[in-house]
PDB file of C-alpha atoms and ligand atoms in Angstrom:
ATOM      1  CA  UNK A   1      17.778  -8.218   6.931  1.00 84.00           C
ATOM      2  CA  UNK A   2      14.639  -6.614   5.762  1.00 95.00           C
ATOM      3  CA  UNK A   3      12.474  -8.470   3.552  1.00 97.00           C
ATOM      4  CA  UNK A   4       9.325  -7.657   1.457  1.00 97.00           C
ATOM      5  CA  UNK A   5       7.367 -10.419   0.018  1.00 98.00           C
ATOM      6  CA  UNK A   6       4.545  -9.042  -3.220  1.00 98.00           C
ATOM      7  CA  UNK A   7       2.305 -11.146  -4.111  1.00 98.00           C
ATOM      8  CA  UNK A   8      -0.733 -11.548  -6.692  1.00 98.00           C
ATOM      9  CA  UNK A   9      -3.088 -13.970  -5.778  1.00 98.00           C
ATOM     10  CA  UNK A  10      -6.151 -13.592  -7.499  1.00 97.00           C
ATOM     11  CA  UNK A  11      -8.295 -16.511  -7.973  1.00 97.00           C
ATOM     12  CA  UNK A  12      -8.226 -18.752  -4.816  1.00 97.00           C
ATOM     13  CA  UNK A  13      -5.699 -16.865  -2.536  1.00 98.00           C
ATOM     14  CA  UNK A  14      -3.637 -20.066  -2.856  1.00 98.00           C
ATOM     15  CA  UNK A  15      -0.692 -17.959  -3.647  1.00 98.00           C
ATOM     16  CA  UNK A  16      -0.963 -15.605  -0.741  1.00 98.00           C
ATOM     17  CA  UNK A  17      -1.024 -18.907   1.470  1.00 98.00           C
ATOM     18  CA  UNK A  18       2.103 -19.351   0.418  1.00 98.00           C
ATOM     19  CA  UNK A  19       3.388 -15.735   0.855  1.00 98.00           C
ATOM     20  CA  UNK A  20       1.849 -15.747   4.511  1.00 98.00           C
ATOM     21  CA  UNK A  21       4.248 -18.815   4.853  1.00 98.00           C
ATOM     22  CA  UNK A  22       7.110 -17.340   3.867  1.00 98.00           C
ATOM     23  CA  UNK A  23       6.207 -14.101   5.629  1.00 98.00           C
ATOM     24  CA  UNK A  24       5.442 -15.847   8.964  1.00 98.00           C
ATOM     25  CA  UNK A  25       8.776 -17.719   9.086  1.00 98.00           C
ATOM     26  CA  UNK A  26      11.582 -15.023   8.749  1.00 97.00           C
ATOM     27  CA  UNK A  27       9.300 -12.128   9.724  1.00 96.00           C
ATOM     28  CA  UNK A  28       8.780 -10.285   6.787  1.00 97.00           C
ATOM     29  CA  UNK A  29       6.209  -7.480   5.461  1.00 96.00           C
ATOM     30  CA  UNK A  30       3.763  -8.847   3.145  1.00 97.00           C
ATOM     31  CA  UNK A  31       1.913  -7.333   0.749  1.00 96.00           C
ATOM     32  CA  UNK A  32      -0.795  -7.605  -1.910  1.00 97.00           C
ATOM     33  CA  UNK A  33      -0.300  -6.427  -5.480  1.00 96.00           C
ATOM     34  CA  UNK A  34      -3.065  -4.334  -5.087  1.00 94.00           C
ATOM     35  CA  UNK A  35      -2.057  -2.062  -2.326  1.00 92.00           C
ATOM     36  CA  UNK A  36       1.698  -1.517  -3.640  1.00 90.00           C
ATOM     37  CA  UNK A  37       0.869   1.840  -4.061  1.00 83.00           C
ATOM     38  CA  UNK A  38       2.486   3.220  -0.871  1.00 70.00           C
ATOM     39  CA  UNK A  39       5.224   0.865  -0.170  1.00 78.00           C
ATOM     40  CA  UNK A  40       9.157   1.921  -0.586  1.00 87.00           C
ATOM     41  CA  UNK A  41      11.124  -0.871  -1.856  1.00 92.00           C
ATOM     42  CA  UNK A  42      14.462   1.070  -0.619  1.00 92.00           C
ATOM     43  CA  UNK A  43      14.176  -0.383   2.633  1.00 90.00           C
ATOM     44  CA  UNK A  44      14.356  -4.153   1.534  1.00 96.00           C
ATOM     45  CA  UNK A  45      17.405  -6.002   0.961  1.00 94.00           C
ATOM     46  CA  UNK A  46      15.348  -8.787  -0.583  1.00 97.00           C
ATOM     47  CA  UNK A  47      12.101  -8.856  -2.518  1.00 98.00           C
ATOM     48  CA  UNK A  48      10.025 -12.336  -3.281  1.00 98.00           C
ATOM     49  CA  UNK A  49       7.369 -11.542  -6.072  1.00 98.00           C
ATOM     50  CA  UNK A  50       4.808 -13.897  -6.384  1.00 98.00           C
ATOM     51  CA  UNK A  51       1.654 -14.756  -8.479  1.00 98.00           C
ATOM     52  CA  UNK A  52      -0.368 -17.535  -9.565  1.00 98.00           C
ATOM     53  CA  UNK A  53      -0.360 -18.442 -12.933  1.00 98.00           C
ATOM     54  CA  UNK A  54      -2.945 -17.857 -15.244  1.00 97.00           C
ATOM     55  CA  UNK A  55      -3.379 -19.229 -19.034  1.00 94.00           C
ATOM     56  CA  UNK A  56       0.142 -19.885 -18.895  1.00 95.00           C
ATOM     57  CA  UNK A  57       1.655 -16.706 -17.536  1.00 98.00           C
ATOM     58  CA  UNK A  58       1.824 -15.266 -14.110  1.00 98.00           C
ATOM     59  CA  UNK A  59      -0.405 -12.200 -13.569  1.00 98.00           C
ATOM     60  CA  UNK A  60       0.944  -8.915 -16.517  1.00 98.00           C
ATOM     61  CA  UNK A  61       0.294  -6.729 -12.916  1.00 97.00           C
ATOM     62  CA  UNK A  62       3.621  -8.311 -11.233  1.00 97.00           C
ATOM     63  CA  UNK A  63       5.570  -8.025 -14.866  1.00 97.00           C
ATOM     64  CA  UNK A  64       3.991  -3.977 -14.895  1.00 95.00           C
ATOM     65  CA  UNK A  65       5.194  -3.321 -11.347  1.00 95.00           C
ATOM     66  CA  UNK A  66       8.653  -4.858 -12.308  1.00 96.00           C
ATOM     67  CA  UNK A  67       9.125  -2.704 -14.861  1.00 95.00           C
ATOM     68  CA  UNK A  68       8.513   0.344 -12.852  1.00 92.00           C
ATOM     69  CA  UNK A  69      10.862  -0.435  -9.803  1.00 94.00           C
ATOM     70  CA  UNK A  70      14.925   0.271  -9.836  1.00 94.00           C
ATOM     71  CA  UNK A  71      16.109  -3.264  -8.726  1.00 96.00           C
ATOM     72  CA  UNK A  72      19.395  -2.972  -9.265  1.00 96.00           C
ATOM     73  CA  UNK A  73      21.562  -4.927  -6.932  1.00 95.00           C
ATOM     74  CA  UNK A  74      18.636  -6.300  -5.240  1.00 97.00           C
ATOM     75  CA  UNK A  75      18.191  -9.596  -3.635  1.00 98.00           C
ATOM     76  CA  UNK A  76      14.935 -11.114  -5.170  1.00 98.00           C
ATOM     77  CA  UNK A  77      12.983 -14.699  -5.594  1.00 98.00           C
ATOM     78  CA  UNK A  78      10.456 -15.442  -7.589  1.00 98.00           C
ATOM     79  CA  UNK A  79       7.250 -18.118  -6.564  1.00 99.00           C
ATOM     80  CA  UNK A  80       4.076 -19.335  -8.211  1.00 98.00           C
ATOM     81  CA  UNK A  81       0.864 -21.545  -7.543  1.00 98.00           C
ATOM     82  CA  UNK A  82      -0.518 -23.156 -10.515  1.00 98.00           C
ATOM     83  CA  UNK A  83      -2.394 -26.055 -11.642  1.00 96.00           C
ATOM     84  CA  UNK A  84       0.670 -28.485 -12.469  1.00 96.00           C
ATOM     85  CA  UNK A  85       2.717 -26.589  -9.536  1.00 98.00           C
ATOM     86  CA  UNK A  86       5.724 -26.096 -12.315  1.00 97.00           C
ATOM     87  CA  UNK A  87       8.646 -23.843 -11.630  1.00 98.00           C
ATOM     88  CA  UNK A  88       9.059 -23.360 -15.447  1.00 98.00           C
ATOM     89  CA  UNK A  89       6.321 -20.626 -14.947  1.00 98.00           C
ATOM     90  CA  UNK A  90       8.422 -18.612 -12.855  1.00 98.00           C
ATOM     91  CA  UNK A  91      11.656 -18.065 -16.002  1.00 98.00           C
ATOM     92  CA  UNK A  92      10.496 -15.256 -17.734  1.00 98.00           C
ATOM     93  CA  UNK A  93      10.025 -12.978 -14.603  1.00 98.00           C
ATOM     94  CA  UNK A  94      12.957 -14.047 -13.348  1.00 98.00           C
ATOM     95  CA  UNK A  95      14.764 -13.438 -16.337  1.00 98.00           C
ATOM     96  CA  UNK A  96      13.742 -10.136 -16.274  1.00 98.00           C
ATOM     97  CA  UNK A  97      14.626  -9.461 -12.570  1.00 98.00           C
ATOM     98  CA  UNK A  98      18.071 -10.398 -13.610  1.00 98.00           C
ATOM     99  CA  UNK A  99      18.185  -8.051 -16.867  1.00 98.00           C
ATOM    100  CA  UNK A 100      17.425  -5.202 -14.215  1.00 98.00           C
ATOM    101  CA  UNK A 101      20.402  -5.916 -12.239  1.00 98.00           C
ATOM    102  CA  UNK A 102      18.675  -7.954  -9.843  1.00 98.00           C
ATOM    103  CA  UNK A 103      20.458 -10.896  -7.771  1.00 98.00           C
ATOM    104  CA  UNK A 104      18.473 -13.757  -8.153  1.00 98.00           C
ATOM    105  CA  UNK A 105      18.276 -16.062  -5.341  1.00 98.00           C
ATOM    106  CA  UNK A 106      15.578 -18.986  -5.926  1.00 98.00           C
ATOM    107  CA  UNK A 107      12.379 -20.117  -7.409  1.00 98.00           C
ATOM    108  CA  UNK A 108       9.338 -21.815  -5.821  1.00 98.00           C
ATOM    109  CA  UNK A 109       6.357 -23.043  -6.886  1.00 98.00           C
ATOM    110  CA  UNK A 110       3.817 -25.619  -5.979  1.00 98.00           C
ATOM    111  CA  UNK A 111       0.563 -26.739  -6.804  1.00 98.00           C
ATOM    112  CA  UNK A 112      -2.852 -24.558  -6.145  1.00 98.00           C
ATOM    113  CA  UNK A 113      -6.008 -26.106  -6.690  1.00 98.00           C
ATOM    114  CA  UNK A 114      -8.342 -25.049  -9.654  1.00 96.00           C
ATOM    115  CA  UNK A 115     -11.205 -26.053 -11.234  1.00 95.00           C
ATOM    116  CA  UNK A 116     -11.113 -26.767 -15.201  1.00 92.00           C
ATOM    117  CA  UNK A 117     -14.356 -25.233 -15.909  1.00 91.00           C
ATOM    118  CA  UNK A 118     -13.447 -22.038 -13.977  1.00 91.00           C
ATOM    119  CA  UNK A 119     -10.366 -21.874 -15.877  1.00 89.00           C
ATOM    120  CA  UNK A 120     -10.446 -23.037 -19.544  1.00 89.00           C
ATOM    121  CA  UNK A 121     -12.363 -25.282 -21.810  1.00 90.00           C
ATOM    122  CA  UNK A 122      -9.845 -27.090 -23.055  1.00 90.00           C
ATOM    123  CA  UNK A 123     -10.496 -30.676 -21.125  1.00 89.00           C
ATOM    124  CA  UNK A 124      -7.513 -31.844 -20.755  1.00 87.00           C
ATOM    125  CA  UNK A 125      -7.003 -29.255 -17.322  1.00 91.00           C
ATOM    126  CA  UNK A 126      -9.587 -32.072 -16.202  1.00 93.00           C
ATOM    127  CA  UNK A 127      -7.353 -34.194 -14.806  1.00 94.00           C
ATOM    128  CA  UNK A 128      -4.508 -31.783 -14.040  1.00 94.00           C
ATOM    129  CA  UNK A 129      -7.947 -29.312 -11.760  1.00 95.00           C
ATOM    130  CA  UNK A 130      -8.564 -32.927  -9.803  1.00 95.00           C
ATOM    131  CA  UNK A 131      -4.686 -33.752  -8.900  1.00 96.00           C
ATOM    132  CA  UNK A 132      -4.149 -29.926  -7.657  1.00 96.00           C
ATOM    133  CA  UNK A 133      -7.582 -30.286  -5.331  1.00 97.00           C
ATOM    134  CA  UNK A 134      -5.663 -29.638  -1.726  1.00 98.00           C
ATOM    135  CA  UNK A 135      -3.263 -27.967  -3.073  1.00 98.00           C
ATOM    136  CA  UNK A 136      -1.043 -25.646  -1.180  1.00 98.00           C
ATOM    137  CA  UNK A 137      -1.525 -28.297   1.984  1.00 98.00           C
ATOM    138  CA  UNK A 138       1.120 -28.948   4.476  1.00 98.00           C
ATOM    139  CA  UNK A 139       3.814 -30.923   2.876  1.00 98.00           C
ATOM    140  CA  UNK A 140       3.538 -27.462   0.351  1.00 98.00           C
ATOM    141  CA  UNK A 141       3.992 -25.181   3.252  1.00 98.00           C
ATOM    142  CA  UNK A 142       6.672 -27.249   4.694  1.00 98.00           C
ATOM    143  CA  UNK A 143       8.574 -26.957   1.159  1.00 98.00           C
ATOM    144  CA  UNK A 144       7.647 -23.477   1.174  1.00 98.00           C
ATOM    145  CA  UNK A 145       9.604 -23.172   4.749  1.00 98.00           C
ATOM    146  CA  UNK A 146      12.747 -25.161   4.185  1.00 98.00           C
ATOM    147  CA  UNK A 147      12.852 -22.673   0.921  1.00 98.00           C
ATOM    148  CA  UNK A 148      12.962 -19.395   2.075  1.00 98.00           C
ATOM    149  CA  UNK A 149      15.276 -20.750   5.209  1.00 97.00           C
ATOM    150  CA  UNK A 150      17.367 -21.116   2.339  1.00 97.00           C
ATOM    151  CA  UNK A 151      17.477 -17.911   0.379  1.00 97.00           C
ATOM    152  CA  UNK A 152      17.808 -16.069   3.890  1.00 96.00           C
ATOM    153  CA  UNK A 153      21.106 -18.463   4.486  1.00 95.00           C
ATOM    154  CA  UNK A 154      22.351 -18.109   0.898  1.00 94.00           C
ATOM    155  CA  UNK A 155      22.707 -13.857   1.945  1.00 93.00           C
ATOM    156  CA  UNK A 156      23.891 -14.035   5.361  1.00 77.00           C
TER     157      UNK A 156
HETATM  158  C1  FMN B 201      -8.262 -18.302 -15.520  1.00 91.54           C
HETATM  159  C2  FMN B 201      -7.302 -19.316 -14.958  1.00 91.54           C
HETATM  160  C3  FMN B 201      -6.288 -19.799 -15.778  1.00 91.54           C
HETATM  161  C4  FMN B 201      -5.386 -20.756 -15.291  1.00 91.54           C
HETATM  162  N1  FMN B 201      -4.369 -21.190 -16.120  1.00 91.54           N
HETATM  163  C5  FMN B 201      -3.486 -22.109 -15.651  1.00 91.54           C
HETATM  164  C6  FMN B 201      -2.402 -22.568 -16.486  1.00 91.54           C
HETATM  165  O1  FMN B 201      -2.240 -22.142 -17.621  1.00 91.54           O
HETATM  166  N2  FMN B 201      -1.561 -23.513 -15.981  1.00 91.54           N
HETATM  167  C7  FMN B 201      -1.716 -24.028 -14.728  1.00 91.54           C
HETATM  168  O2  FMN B 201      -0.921 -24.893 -14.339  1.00 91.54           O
HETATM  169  N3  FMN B 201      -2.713 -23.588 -13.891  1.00 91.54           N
HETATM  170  C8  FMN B 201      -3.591 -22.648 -14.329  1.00 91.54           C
HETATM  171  N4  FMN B 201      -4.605 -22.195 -13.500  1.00 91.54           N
HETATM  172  C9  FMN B 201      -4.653 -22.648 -12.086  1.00 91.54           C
HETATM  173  C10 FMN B 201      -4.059 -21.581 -11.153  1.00 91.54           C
HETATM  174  O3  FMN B 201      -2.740 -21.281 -11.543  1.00 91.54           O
HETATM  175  C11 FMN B 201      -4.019 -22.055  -9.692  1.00 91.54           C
HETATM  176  O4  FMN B 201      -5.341 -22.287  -9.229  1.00 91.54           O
HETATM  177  C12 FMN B 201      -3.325 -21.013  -8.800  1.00 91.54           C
HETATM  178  O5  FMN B 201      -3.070 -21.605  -7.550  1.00 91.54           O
HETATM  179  C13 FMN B 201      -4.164 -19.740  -8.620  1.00 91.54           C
HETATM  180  O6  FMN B 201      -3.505 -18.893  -7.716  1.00 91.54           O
HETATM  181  P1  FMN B 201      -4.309 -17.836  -6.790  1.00 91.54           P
HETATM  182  O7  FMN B 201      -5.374 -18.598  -6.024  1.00 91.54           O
HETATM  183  O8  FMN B 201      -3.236 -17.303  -5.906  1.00 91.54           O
HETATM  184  O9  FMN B 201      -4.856 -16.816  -7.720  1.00 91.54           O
HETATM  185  C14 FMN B 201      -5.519 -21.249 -13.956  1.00 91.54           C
HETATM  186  C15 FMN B 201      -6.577 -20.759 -13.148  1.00 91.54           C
HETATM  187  C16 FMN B 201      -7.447 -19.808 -13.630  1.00 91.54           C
HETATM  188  C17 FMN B 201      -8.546 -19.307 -12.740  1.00 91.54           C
END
């Protein structure tokens, strides 16, 4: 099975840590957001889009590229790094995977660090920036593993 993992992963590359993961253990192609230009989704059976999450949303770039691609009976996940490492981030993409015909098979997401100040002013990211410091470390990556071991199961 050929599988294409897109990710957007612009503030700490904690994202793409996690796409390298996922790319690393089934053997996928990887690639950034930014150099989708060239890439032909027809070969893929399954597609994970990924992002971190930024004031509340992950990046418009992955929602813009959805919108453009036929997805239509295509195998797809969804993941996310963010500051509270919530999968509830991850909905409204995947939501609209599956209004394009898409087959969704799983979310992920885990923490990423961040710092408050880099991020917003609003102090209560305080304490949320110092519990994500570390964040994707191993026990993440190990999650990340046993995850997309999954999804490759759940289509075989
Ligand atoms: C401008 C900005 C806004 C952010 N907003 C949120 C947010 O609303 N919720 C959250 O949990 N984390 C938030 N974060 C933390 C990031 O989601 C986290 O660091 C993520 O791992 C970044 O992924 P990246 O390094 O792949 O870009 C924000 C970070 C930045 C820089």
């Amino acid at each position: 099975m050929k599988t294409l993992i897109i990710y957007c992963s612009e503030y700490k590359s904690n994202t793409k840590k996690i796409a390298r993961i996922f790319a690393e253990k089934i053997d996928s192609d990887l690639i950034s957001i930014k150099d989708i230009d060239d890439v032909d989704i027809d070969n893929y059976n399954l597609i994970g889009f990924g992002s971190g999450v930024y004031r509340e949303k992950l990046s418009p770039k992955l929602f813009r590229l959805v919108d453009k691609l036929n997805l239509r009976g295509k195998n797809v996940f969804v993941f996310s790094t963010s500051g509270i490492g919530m999968g509830f981030y991850n909905n409204k993409l995947i939501k609209i995977l599956i209004s394009k015909g898409a087959i969704n098979r799983g979310s992920f997401a885990c923490k990423g660090s961040f710092l408050r100040r880099e991020s917003t002013n609003n102090k209560i990211f305080d304490i949320i920036g110092r519990l994500s410091q570390g964040h994707p470390n191993d026990k993440d990556f190990e999650k990340a593993e046993r995850f997309i071991e999954k999804i490759v199961d759940s289509i075989h």
